[in-house]
Tab-separated table of C-alpha atoms in Angstrom:
chain	number	residue	atom	x	y	z
A	1	MET	CA	-0.146	0.124	-0.255
A	2	THR	CA	2.483	2.227	0.682
A	3	GLY	CA	5.237	2.074	-2.493
A	4	HIS	CA	1.392	2.391	-4.496
A	5	THR	CA	0.854	5.678	-2.979
A	6	SER	CA	4.868	6.618	-3.168
A	7	ARG	CA	4.088	6.054	-6.631
A	8	GLN	CA	0.902	7.760	-7.324
A	9	GLN	CA	2.050	10.479	-5.549
A	10	MET	CA	5.077	10.648	-7.529
A	11	LEU	CA	2.964	10.684	-10.539
A	12	TRP	CA	0.721	13.239	-9.272
A	13	THR	CA	3.520	15.706	-8.749
A	14	VAL	CA	5.283	14.807	-12.155
A	15	LEU	CA	1.760	15.468	-13.446
A	16	LEU	CA	1.838	18.937	-11.385
A	17	VAL	CA	5.108	20.191	-12.502
A	18	TRP	CA	4.414	19.520	-16.401
A	19	ILE	CA	0.698	21.329	-15.846
A	20	VAL	CA	2.194	24.417	-13.739
A	21	ALA	CA	5.368	24.311	-16.784
A	22	LEU	CA	2.571	24.417	-19.633
A	23	ILE	CA	1.006	27.397	-17.507
A	24	VAL	CA	4.579	29.094	-17.067
A	25	SER	CA	4.712	28.625	-20.674
A	26	ALA	CA	1.581	29.818	-22.166
A	27	CYS	CA	2.252	32.828	-19.640
A	28	GLY	CA	5.842	32.935	-21.236
A	29	GLN	CA	4.321	33.807	-24.515
A	30	ALA	CA	1.629	36.058	-23.923
A	31	PRO	CA	3.407	39.512	-24.377
A	32	ALA	CA	4.655	38.413	-27.506
A	33	ALA	CA	1.211	38.099	-28.547
A	34	PRO	CA	1.113	42.133	-28.612
A	35	ALA	CA	3.972	42.601	-30.394
A	36	PRO	CA	2.271	42.358	-33.448
A	37	THR	CA	-0.379	44.046	-33.460
A	38	THR	CA	1.226	47.404	-31.035
A	39	ALA	CA	5.055	47.175	-33.351
A	40	PRO	CA	3.159	47.929	-36.943
A	41	ALA	CA	-0.017	49.034	-36.073
A	42	ALA	CA	-0.661	50.796	-33.254
A	43	PRO	CA	2.053	54.130	-34.320
A	44	ALA	CA	1.505	54.263	-38.052
A	45	PRO	CA	-2.538	54.641	-38.046
A	46	THR	CA	-2.710	56.851	-35.219
A	47	THR	CA	0.078	59.155	-36.199
A	48	ALA	CA	-0.986	58.925	-40.070
A	49	PRO	CA	-4.285	60.914	-39.590
A	50	ALA	CA	-3.229	63.553	-37.274
A	51	ALA	CA	-0.164	64.655	-39.842
A	52	PRO	CA	0.565	67.990	-40.436
A	53	ALA	CA	-2.015	68.100	-43.516
A	54	PRO	CA	-4.944	67.749	-42.395
A	55	THR	CA	-4.694	69.576	-38.905
A	56	THR	CA	-3.053	72.896	-39.381
A	57	ALA	CA	-4.119	73.772	-42.912
A	58	PRO	CA	-7.983	74.549	-41.850
A	59	ALA	CA	-7.076	74.811	-38.178
A	60	ALA	CA	-9.691	76.799	-36.576
A	61	PRO	CA	-8.469	79.703	-34.974
A	62	GLN	CA	-9.103	79.982	-31.116
A	63	GLY	CA	-9.436	82.714	-28.355
A	64	ALA	CA	-11.048	86.103	-28.714
A	65	PRO	CA	-11.566	87.491	-31.977
A	66	ILE	CA	-8.818	90.541	-32.917
A	67	LYS	CA	-11.055	93.809	-33.528
A	68	VAL	CA	-10.780	95.860	-36.276
A	69	GLY	CA	-12.825	98.704	-37.044
A	70	CYS	CA	-13.348	102.157	-39.174
A	71	SER	CA	-15.897	104.071	-40.916
A	72	LEU	CA	-16.557	103.956	-44.769
A	73	PRO	CA	-19.075	105.907	-47.139
A	74	LEU	CA	-21.699	102.913	-47.631
A	75	THR	CA	-24.468	105.542	-48.862
A	76	GLY	CA	-24.316	109.603	-49.985
A	77	ALA	CA	-21.907	110.322	-52.667
A	78	PHE	CA	-19.013	108.413	-52.324
A	79	ALA	CA	-21.140	105.268	-51.814
A	80	ASP	CA	-20.329	103.288	-55.212
A	81	THR	CA	-16.692	103.577	-54.105
A	82	GLY	CA	-16.828	102.804	-50.126
A	83	ILE	CA	-18.951	99.589	-51.097
A	84	TRP	CA	-16.352	97.883	-53.205
A	85	VAL	CA	-13.569	98.834	-50.615
A	86	GLU	CA	-15.618	97.596	-48.004
A	87	ARG	CA	-16.195	94.625	-49.632
A	88	GLY	CA	-12.110	94.087	-50.216
A	89	TYR	CA	-11.935	94.357	-46.188
A	90	ARG	CA	-14.589	91.494	-46.236
A	91	GLN	CA	-12.741	89.306	-48.446
A	92	TRP	CA	-9.753	89.637	-46.484
A	93	ALA	CA	-10.936	88.761	-42.911
A	94	GLU	CA	-12.916	86.175	-44.918
A	95	ASP	CA	-10.058	84.816	-46.319
A	96	VAL	CA	-7.536	85.353	-42.949
A	97	ASN	CA	-10.061	83.142	-40.811
A	98	ALA	CA	-10.072	80.534	-43.511
A	99	ALA	CA	-6.501	80.343	-43.146
A	100	GLY	CA	-6.276	80.192	-39.553
A	101	GLY	CA	-7.089	84.144	-38.209
A	102	LEU	CA	-4.392	86.350	-37.257
A	103	LEU	CA	-1.703	85.265	-34.460
A	104	GLY	CA	-4.247	82.093	-34.010
A	105	ARG	CA	-7.208	84.539	-33.664
A	106	PRO	CA	-10.446	85.326	-35.008
A	107	VAL	CA	-10.454	88.636	-36.827
A	108	GLU	CA	-14.143	90.574	-36.484
A	109	LEU	CA	-14.857	93.887	-38.240
A	110	ILE	CA	-16.483	96.274	-37.443
A	111	ILE	CA	-17.341	99.149	-39.925
A	112	TYR	CA	-20.181	102.204	-39.665
A	113	ASP	CA	-21.392	104.244	-42.131
A	114	ASP	CA	-20.060	107.230	-42.230
A	115	GLU	CA	-22.588	108.878	-45.203
A	116	SER	CA	-19.975	110.218	-46.877
A	117	LYS	CA	-19.565	112.845	-44.200
A	118	THR	CA	-15.868	114.008	-42.985
A	119	GLU	CA	-17.665	114.876	-39.348
A	120	ASN	CA	-19.089	111.198	-39.201
A	121	ALA	CA	-15.971	109.962	-40.071
A	122	VAL	CA	-14.347	111.231	-37.660
A	123	ASN	CA	-16.517	111.202	-35.190
A	124	LEU	CA	-17.288	107.214	-35.748
A	125	LEU	CA	-13.277	106.396	-35.584
A	126	THR	CA	-12.997	108.284	-32.543
A	127	ARG	CA	-16.039	105.632	-31.124
A	128	ILE	CA	-14.743	103.145	-32.513
A	129	ILE	CA	-11.457	103.641	-30.378
A	130	THR	CA	-12.701	104.482	-27.312
A	131	VAL	CA	-15.967	102.828	-27.013
A	132	ASP	CA	-15.876	99.573	-29.323
A	133	GLN	CA	-11.895	99.704	-27.922
A	134	VAL	CA	-10.776	97.694	-31.336
A	135	ASP	CA	-7.285	96.415	-31.588
A	136	LEU	CA	-6.990	97.552	-35.046
A	137	LEU	CA	-7.663	100.072	-37.501
A	138	CYS	CA	-8.510	100.060	-40.709
A	139	GLY	CA	-8.765	102.854	-43.055
A	140	GLY	CA	-11.344	105.421	-44.364
A	141	TYR	CA	-12.937	106.676	-48.002
A	142	PRO	CA	-12.359	109.437	-49.976
A	143	GLY	CA	-8.961	111.283	-49.206
A	144	THR	CA	-10.760	113.884	-47.320
A	145	ALA	CA	-11.993	111.615	-45.195
A	146	ALA	CA	-8.920	109.453	-44.448
A	147	ALA	CA	-6.807	112.587	-44.404
A	148	ALA	CA	-9.313	113.400	-41.158
A	149	GLN	CA	-9.200	110.045	-39.889
A	150	MET	CA	-5.345	109.877	-39.705
A	151	ALA	CA	-4.822	112.801	-37.146
A	152	VAL	CA	-7.569	110.825	-34.854
A	153	ALA	CA	-5.597	107.796	-35.011
A	154	GLU	CA	-2.166	109.252	-34.334
A	155	LYS	CA	-3.445	111.417	-31.551
A	156	ASN	CA	-4.444	107.771	-30.112
A	157	GLN	CA	-1.128	106.073	-31.402
A	158	MET	CA	-2.493	103.458	-33.542
A	159	VAL	CA	-1.403	102.225	-37.092
A	160	TYR	CA	-3.460	103.295	-39.661
A	161	VAL	CA	-3.595	102.382	-43.684
A	162	SER	CA	-5.532	103.743	-46.296
A	163	MET	CA	-4.965	105.553	-49.559
A	164	GLY	CA	-4.517	109.000	-47.412
A	165	GLY	CA	-5.410	111.917	-48.394
A	166	HIS	CA	-3.101	113.263	-51.114
A	167	MET	CA	0.962	114.323	-49.945
A	168	ALA	CA	0.004	116.792	-47.906
A	169	SER	CA	-1.806	114.285	-44.787
A	170	PHE	CA	0.863	112.254	-45.476
A	171	SER	CA	3.155	115.499	-44.491
A	172	GLN	CA	1.952	116.319	-40.471
A	173	GLY	CA	4.311	114.188	-39.156
A	174	PHE	CA	2.375	112.244	-38.382
A	175	THR	CA	3.934	108.179	-37.505
A	176	TYR	CA	1.634	105.740	-37.426
A	177	VAL	CA	0.133	106.562	-40.466
A	178	PHE	CA	0.503	104.504	-44.324
A	179	GLY	CA	-0.579	104.478	-47.685
A	180	ALA	CA	-0.201	100.695	-49.182
A	181	PRO	CA	-0.419	102.126	-51.646
A	182	PRO	CA	-1.945	105.664	-51.377
A	183	LEU	CA	-4.025	107.308	-53.883
A	184	MET	CA	-1.632	110.372	-54.605
A	185	GLY	CA	-2.787	112.661	-56.684
A	186	GLN	CA	0.904	114.646	-57.093
A	187	TRP	CA	1.768	110.773	-58.552
A	188	TRP	CA	-0.898	110.223	-61.018
A	189	TYR	CA	0.421	110.783	-64.067
A	190	GLU	CA	3.874	109.458	-63.223
A	191	GLY	CA	3.339	106.709	-65.823
A	192	LEU	CA	2.316	109.655	-68.174
A	193	TYR	CA	5.716	111.143	-67.534
A	194	GLY	CA	7.441	108.195	-67.801
A	195	TRP	CA	5.962	106.889	-70.849
A	196	LEU	CA	5.982	110.070	-72.653
A	197	ALA	CA	10.063	110.620	-72.257
A	198	THR	CA	10.889	107.825	-73.921
A	199	LEU	CA	9.321	109.161	-77.468
A	200	PRO	CA	11.808	110.781	-79.690
A	201	GLU	CA	11.323	114.451	-78.834
A	202	ALA	CA	9.683	114.885	-82.281
A	203	GLU	CA	7.176	112.534	-81.610
A	204	ARG	CA	6.090	114.636	-77.902
A	205	PRO	CA	3.284	116.570	-77.968
A	206	LYS	CA	4.497	120.702	-77.750
A	207	LYS	CA	1.628	122.128	-76.253
A	208	ALA	CA	-1.091	121.578	-73.178
A	209	ALA	CA	-3.714	122.639	-72.174
A	210	ILE	CA	-4.525	122.248	-68.630
A	211	PHE	CA	-7.911	121.978	-66.634
A	212	THR	CA	-8.745	121.313	-63.313
A	213	ILE	CA	-11.163	120.565	-61.119
A	214	ASN	CA	-11.199	123.134	-57.864
A	215	ASN	CA	-10.680	120.799	-55.182
A	216	PRO	CA	-7.516	119.391	-52.975
A	217	VAL	CA	-7.939	116.608	-55.318
A	218	GLY	CA	-7.253	118.622	-58.685
A	219	GLY	CA	-4.748	120.588	-56.377
A	220	ALA	CA	-2.628	117.777	-55.935
A	221	ILE	CA	-2.784	116.218	-59.170
A	222	LEU	CA	-2.031	120.265	-60.886
A	223	GLU	CA	1.036	120.304	-58.182
A	224	PRO	CA	4.114	118.639	-59.753
A	225	MET	CA	2.712	119.102	-63.877
A	226	PRO	CA	4.501	122.663	-64.590
A	227	GLU	CA	7.945	121.136	-63.539
A	228	LYS	CA	7.298	117.583	-65.178
A	229	LEU	CA	6.151	118.735	-68.261
A	230	LYS	CA	9.007	121.647	-68.772
A	231	ALA	CA	11.219	118.827	-68.098
A	232	LEU	CA	9.932	116.845	-71.163
A	233	GLY	CA	9.617	119.739	-73.105
A	234	ILE	CA	5.797	120.606	-73.558
A	235	GLU	CA	4.678	124.026	-72.935
A	236	ILE	CA	1.688	124.867	-70.630
A	237	VAL	CA	-0.200	127.031	-73.059
A	238	VAL	CA	-3.279	127.580	-70.651
A	239	ASN	CA	-4.102	126.127	-67.192
A	240	GLU	CA	-7.347	127.421	-65.776
A	241	ARG	CA	-9.144	125.854	-62.298
A	242	TYR	CA	-12.990	125.136	-62.828
A	243	ASP	CA	-15.804	124.176	-59.715
A	244	VAL	CA	-18.073	121.949	-60.280
A	245	PRO	CA	-20.714	121.048	-61.257
A	246	LEU	CA	-19.798	122.102	-63.960
A	247	THR	CA	-22.330	123.725	-65.921
A	248	ASP	CA	-20.599	124.048	-69.670
A	249	ALA	CA	-17.373	122.742	-70.604
A	250	ALA	CA	-17.469	124.587	-74.071
A	251	PRO	CA	-15.653	126.944	-73.037
A	252	LEU	CA	-12.782	125.389	-71.684
A	253	VAL	CA	-12.689	123.514	-74.190
A	254	THR	CA	-12.836	126.113	-76.963
A	255	LYS	CA	-9.324	127.802	-75.242
A	256	ALA	CA	-7.712	124.848	-75.610
A	257	LYS	CA	-8.406	124.559	-79.482
A	258	ALA	CA	-7.571	128.431	-80.095
A	259	ALA	CA	-4.178	127.599	-78.276
A	260	GLU	CA	-3.815	124.784	-80.753
A	261	ALA	CA	-2.675	122.207	-77.339
A	262	ASP	CA	-1.874	119.116	-79.116
A	263	ILE	CA	-2.188	117.786	-74.869
A	264	PHE	CA	-4.812	118.122	-73.256
A	265	PHE	CA	-5.243	117.237	-69.342
A	266	ALA	CA	-8.353	117.136	-67.580
A	267	ASN	CA	-7.821	117.159	-63.589
A	268	GLY	CA	-10.914	116.202	-62.658
A	269	PHE	CA	-13.685	113.805	-61.650
A	270	PHE	CA	-16.314	111.522	-63.605
A	271	PRO	CA	-19.037	114.055	-64.151
A	272	ASP	CA	-17.163	116.918	-65.289
A	273	SER	CA	-14.548	114.858	-67.149
A	274	VAL	CA	-17.442	113.259	-68.749
A	275	GLN	CA	-19.030	116.665	-69.951
A	276	ILE	CA	-15.237	117.841	-71.174
A	277	VAL	CA	-14.854	114.503	-73.224
A	278	LYS	CA	-18.716	115.199	-74.947
A	279	ALA	CA	-17.874	119.221	-75.850
A	280	MET	CA	-14.476	118.068	-77.343
A	281	ARG	CA	-16.089	115.851	-80.116
A	282	ALA	CA	-18.771	118.533	-80.642
A	283	LEU	CA	-16.486	121.386	-81.363
A	284	ASP	CA	-14.570	118.718	-82.905
A	285	TYR	CA	-11.045	118.799	-81.355
A	286	ASN	CA	-8.721	116.268	-80.924
A	287	PRO	CA	-5.221	116.743	-80.240
A	288	LYS	CA	-2.853	114.017	-80.222
A	289	LEU	CA	-3.517	112.631	-76.764
A	290	ILE	CA	-6.252	113.882	-73.883
A	291	ALA	CA	-5.378	112.661	-70.450
A	292	GLN	CA	-7.621	113.030	-67.896
A	293	GLY	CA	-7.515	112.447	-63.442
A	294	VAL	CA	-10.171	110.410	-61.778
A	295	GLY	CA	-12.762	108.618	-63.934
A	296	SER	CA	-11.927	107.278	-67.241
A	297	ILE	CA	-10.557	103.737	-65.048
A	298	ILE	CA	-14.034	102.734	-64.091
A	299	PRO	CA	-16.473	100.730	-66.173
A	300	ALA	CA	-19.188	103.793	-66.539
A	301	TRP	CA	-16.592	106.029	-68.485
A	302	VAL	CA	-17.504	103.945	-71.397
A	303	GLN	CA	-20.951	102.683	-70.957
A	304	GLU	CA	-21.347	106.606	-70.818
A	305	LEU	CA	-18.525	107.897	-73.673
A	306	GLY	CA	-18.541	104.567	-76.043
A	307	THR	CA	-16.069	104.987	-78.624
A	308	ASP	CA	-15.483	108.719	-77.725
A	309	GLY	CA	-14.276	107.437	-74.211
A	310	TYR	CA	-11.241	105.536	-76.044
A	311	TYR	CA	-7.262	106.375	-76.294
A	312	VAL	CA	-7.897	108.548	-72.804
A	313	PHE	CA	-4.805	107.765	-70.825
A	314	SER	CA	-5.136	107.846	-67.068
A	315	GLY	CA	-3.286	106.522	-63.879
A	316	THR	CA	-3.667	104.150	-61.375
A	317	ALA	CA	-1.982	102.452	-58.507
A	318	VAL	CA	-3.517	98.997	-58.437
A	319	HIS	CA	-4.906	96.742	-61.543
A	320	PRO	CA	-6.495	93.764	-61.910
A	321	SER	CA	-3.643	92.478	-64.884
A	322	LEU	CA	-0.840	92.932	-62.279
A	323	PRO	CA	0.995	90.468	-61.880
A	324	PHE	CA	1.273	89.964	-58.374
A	325	GLU	CA	-0.262	86.698	-56.094
A	326	GLY	CA	-3.277	86.996	-54.941
A	327	ILE	CA	-4.847	89.533	-58.322
A	328	SER	CA	-5.899	86.590	-60.375
A	329	ARG	CA	-8.123	85.042	-57.187
A	330	LEU	CA	-9.849	88.583	-56.408
A	331	ASN	CA	-10.553	88.309	-59.939
A	332	ASP	CA	-12.914	84.767	-59.934
A	333	VAL	CA	-13.824	86.396	-56.378
A	334	ALA	CA	-14.904	88.883	-57.479
A	335	LYS	CA	-17.054	87.517	-60.611
A	336	ALA	CA	-18.366	84.480	-58.941
A	337	LYS	CA	-19.729	86.681	-55.971
A	338	TYR	CA	-19.819	90.102	-57.680
A	339	GLU	CA	-20.158	89.380	-61.084
A	340	ALA	CA	-18.048	91.604	-62.254
A	341	PRO	CA	-15.521	91.008	-65.125
A	342	VAL	CA	-12.611	91.415	-62.779
A	343	ALA	CA	-11.912	92.743	-59.506
A	344	PRO	CA	-12.349	96.211	-59.272
A	345	ILE	CA	-9.996	98.819	-58.749
A	346	TYR	CA	-11.176	99.565	-54.930
A	347	PHE	CA	-12.049	95.863	-54.821
A	348	ILE	CA	-8.073	95.487	-54.998
A	349	PHE	CA	-7.209	98.634	-52.791
A	350	GLY	CA	-9.462	97.650	-49.615
A	351	TYR	CA	-7.736	93.373	-49.554
A	352	ALA	CA	-4.105	95.565	-50.167
A	353	TRP	CA	-4.832	98.329	-47.327
A	354	MET	CA	-5.841	95.242	-45.006
A	355	GLN	CA	-2.663	92.784	-46.280
A	356	ALA	CA	-0.493	95.578	-45.028
A	357	LEU	CA	-2.049	95.969	-41.818
A	358	GLN	CA	-1.860	92.134	-41.359
A	359	ARG	CA	1.946	92.157	-42.372
A	360	GLY	CA	2.321	94.836	-39.955
A	361	VAL	CA	0.761	92.514	-37.635
A	362	GLU	CA	2.379	88.985	-38.216
A	363	GLY	CA	5.702	90.607	-38.570
A	364	ALA	CA	5.666	92.158	-35.125
A	365	GLN	CA	3.989	89.080	-34.160
A	366	SER	CA	2.296	91.476	-31.428
A	367	LEU	CA	-1.442	93.836	-31.468
A	368	ASP	CA	1.226	96.421	-29.649
A	369	GLN	CA	0.719	99.268	-31.846
A	370	THR	CA	4.516	101.009	-31.769
A	371	ALA	CA	5.884	97.410	-32.710
A	372	ILE	CA	3.764	97.104	-35.830
A	373	ARG	CA	4.613	100.578	-36.742
A	374	ASP	CA	8.318	100.128	-36.315
A	375	TRP	CA	7.907	96.644	-38.201
A	376	LEU	CA	6.016	98.080	-41.191
A	377	LYS	CA	9.136	100.775	-40.964
A	378	SER	CA	12.095	98.926	-41.091
A	379	ASN	CA	10.705	95.915	-43.587
A	380	GLN	CA	9.619	95.025	-46.958
A	381	MET	CA	6.410	93.803	-47.491
A	382	THR	CA	4.157	92.218	-50.029
A	383	THR	CA	0.689	92.394	-50.710
A	384	VAL	CA	-1.582	92.139	-53.742
A	385	ALA	CA	-0.834	95.725	-54.998
A	386	GLY	CA	2.878	95.336	-54.894
A	387	THR	CA	6.124	94.878	-52.358
A	388	PHE	CA	6.564	98.249	-51.072
A	389	THR	CA	8.643	100.158	-48.503
A	390	PHE	CA	8.084	102.928	-46.185
A	391	ASP	CA	10.256	106.135	-45.568
A	392	GLU	CA	9.685	107.988	-42.647
A	393	ARG	CA	6.126	109.411	-43.824
A	394	GLY	CA	4.644	106.432	-43.807
A	395	LEU	CA	4.736	106.412	-47.767
A	396	PRO	CA	6.209	104.385	-50.284
A	397	PRO	CA	8.414	105.095	-53.555
A	398	PRO	CA	6.642	107.641	-56.071
A	399	TYR	CA	4.736	105.480	-58.333
A	400	ASN	CA	1.827	104.796	-60.222
A	401	TYR	CA	1.198	102.964	-63.628
A	402	LEU	CA	-0.209	104.750	-66.687
A	403	THR	CA	-3.693	103.278	-68.322
A	404	GLN	CA	-4.997	103.769	-71.442
A	405	VAL	CA	-8.880	103.192	-72.768
A	406	ILE	CA	-8.411	100.670	-75.700
A	407	ASP	CA	-11.199	98.645	-77.059
A	408	GLY	CA	-13.859	99.864	-74.154
A	409	LYS	CA	-10.564	98.110	-72.115
A	410	VAL	CA	-8.848	100.027	-69.406
A	411	GLU	CA	-5.442	98.700	-70.391
A	412	LEU	CA	-1.740	98.866	-68.518
A	413	ILE	CA	0.438	100.888	-71.139
A	414	TRP	CA	3.308	101.741	-68.709
A	415	PRO	CA	5.707	100.213	-67.413
A	416	PRO	CA	6.257	98.004	-70.396
A	417	ASP	CA	6.934	95.227	-67.368
A	418	VAL	CA	3.431	95.024	-66.948
A	419	ARG	CA	2.042	96.294	-70.142
A	420	THR	CA	-1.088	94.718	-71.543
A	421	LYS	CA	-1.624	96.359	-74.386
A	422	ASP	CA	0.744	98.990	-76.914
A	423	PRO	CA	-0.157	102.163	-76.466
A	424	ILE	CA	-2.248	104.323	-79.444
A	425	TYR	CA	-0.707	107.571	-80.103
A	426	PRO	CA	-1.293	110.021	-81.493
A	427	LYS	CA	-5.151	109.566	-80.568
A	428	PRO	CA	-7.237	108.381	-83.935
A	429	ALA	CA	-10.193	111.313	-84.960
A	430	TRP	CA	-13.040	110.803	-83.245
A	431	GLY	CA	-15.650	107.768	-84.321
A	432	LYS	CA	-12.336	105.971	-85.179
């Protein structure tokens, strides 16, 4: 019995050891099982979707919005232009927010209607700064409103990017104002002067008749003309100012024709310049060259004058055919959103002014106004309007493009590297 029992115990012991060995073996292999699942599987699938492309490209802006405020003429005499500036501002904000915001925060625009009144523009900008307590300012329109608002911005030491109010507004010692780009009457014919200088002297006009609207815009355009024309060998034979509304343009045109002026300057706005061209046609006065101030670069010029509005030269600081990054897309946006054939000039202006402000903020990596100002004054920056540096006044070097109405379109003529059509000169006969 004892031997039998001992053998049984031995068998049970062996069996128990064998079972334990199996269990231990199984337990020892357990950690090996996850290896195939965790090694190749876990990191690869989880990190791939989290790659930068999906998460950083459309990353939503976060935090409190950056408030940007201004007033614009959304009703009143300048509403047709002010609305396009506003659309440029809003397109910029839409694009910035879609790209992740400004400094990672969403942008919120606060835009009031100043009803085309300068006193409203001043009061509203003061309210925007003191009551709305915006982080940044956007510029007003037109030049008279912008010039008045520049003083408010300077008093509050806030960066103000706009068209400005011609040279006088940038000559007051202000340090927080920028024209990016500016609309400078003094520079209006820079492109024309540059192109005329390339013509052989024998082909240049010899006598100029100048008629200028009696307001700050006209005065700014006229200011450099005597010196510039003298340098080109062109004599000024008639130089007169006129008030608006212009009731009869015939006396002006008659004087120019009698003086045998072969280059005619109509330094005015759209309505008065239309009257002048109609009088030129009626009196059969056809100089070699007609140059016009603010008015002939808008679609209404050809709509009103038809072929009589052709071949007129003018100026601009931006254009939908310029080869700058973003222009083509703005043309597409204007076509899709507003059924415009190309981006209107002031749509581009509005977008460019906001881009300049954006460059300053991103360059300074701050909303501190002095830091933004200092960055803009010490760095080169690029917008849909081109590449700029700024002097102590907040102005880029003088420039303006030359345009000419050809076959109903406003074409770029000068400088030659952006030319879209060869200029037509001398001017063909009326009706040609």
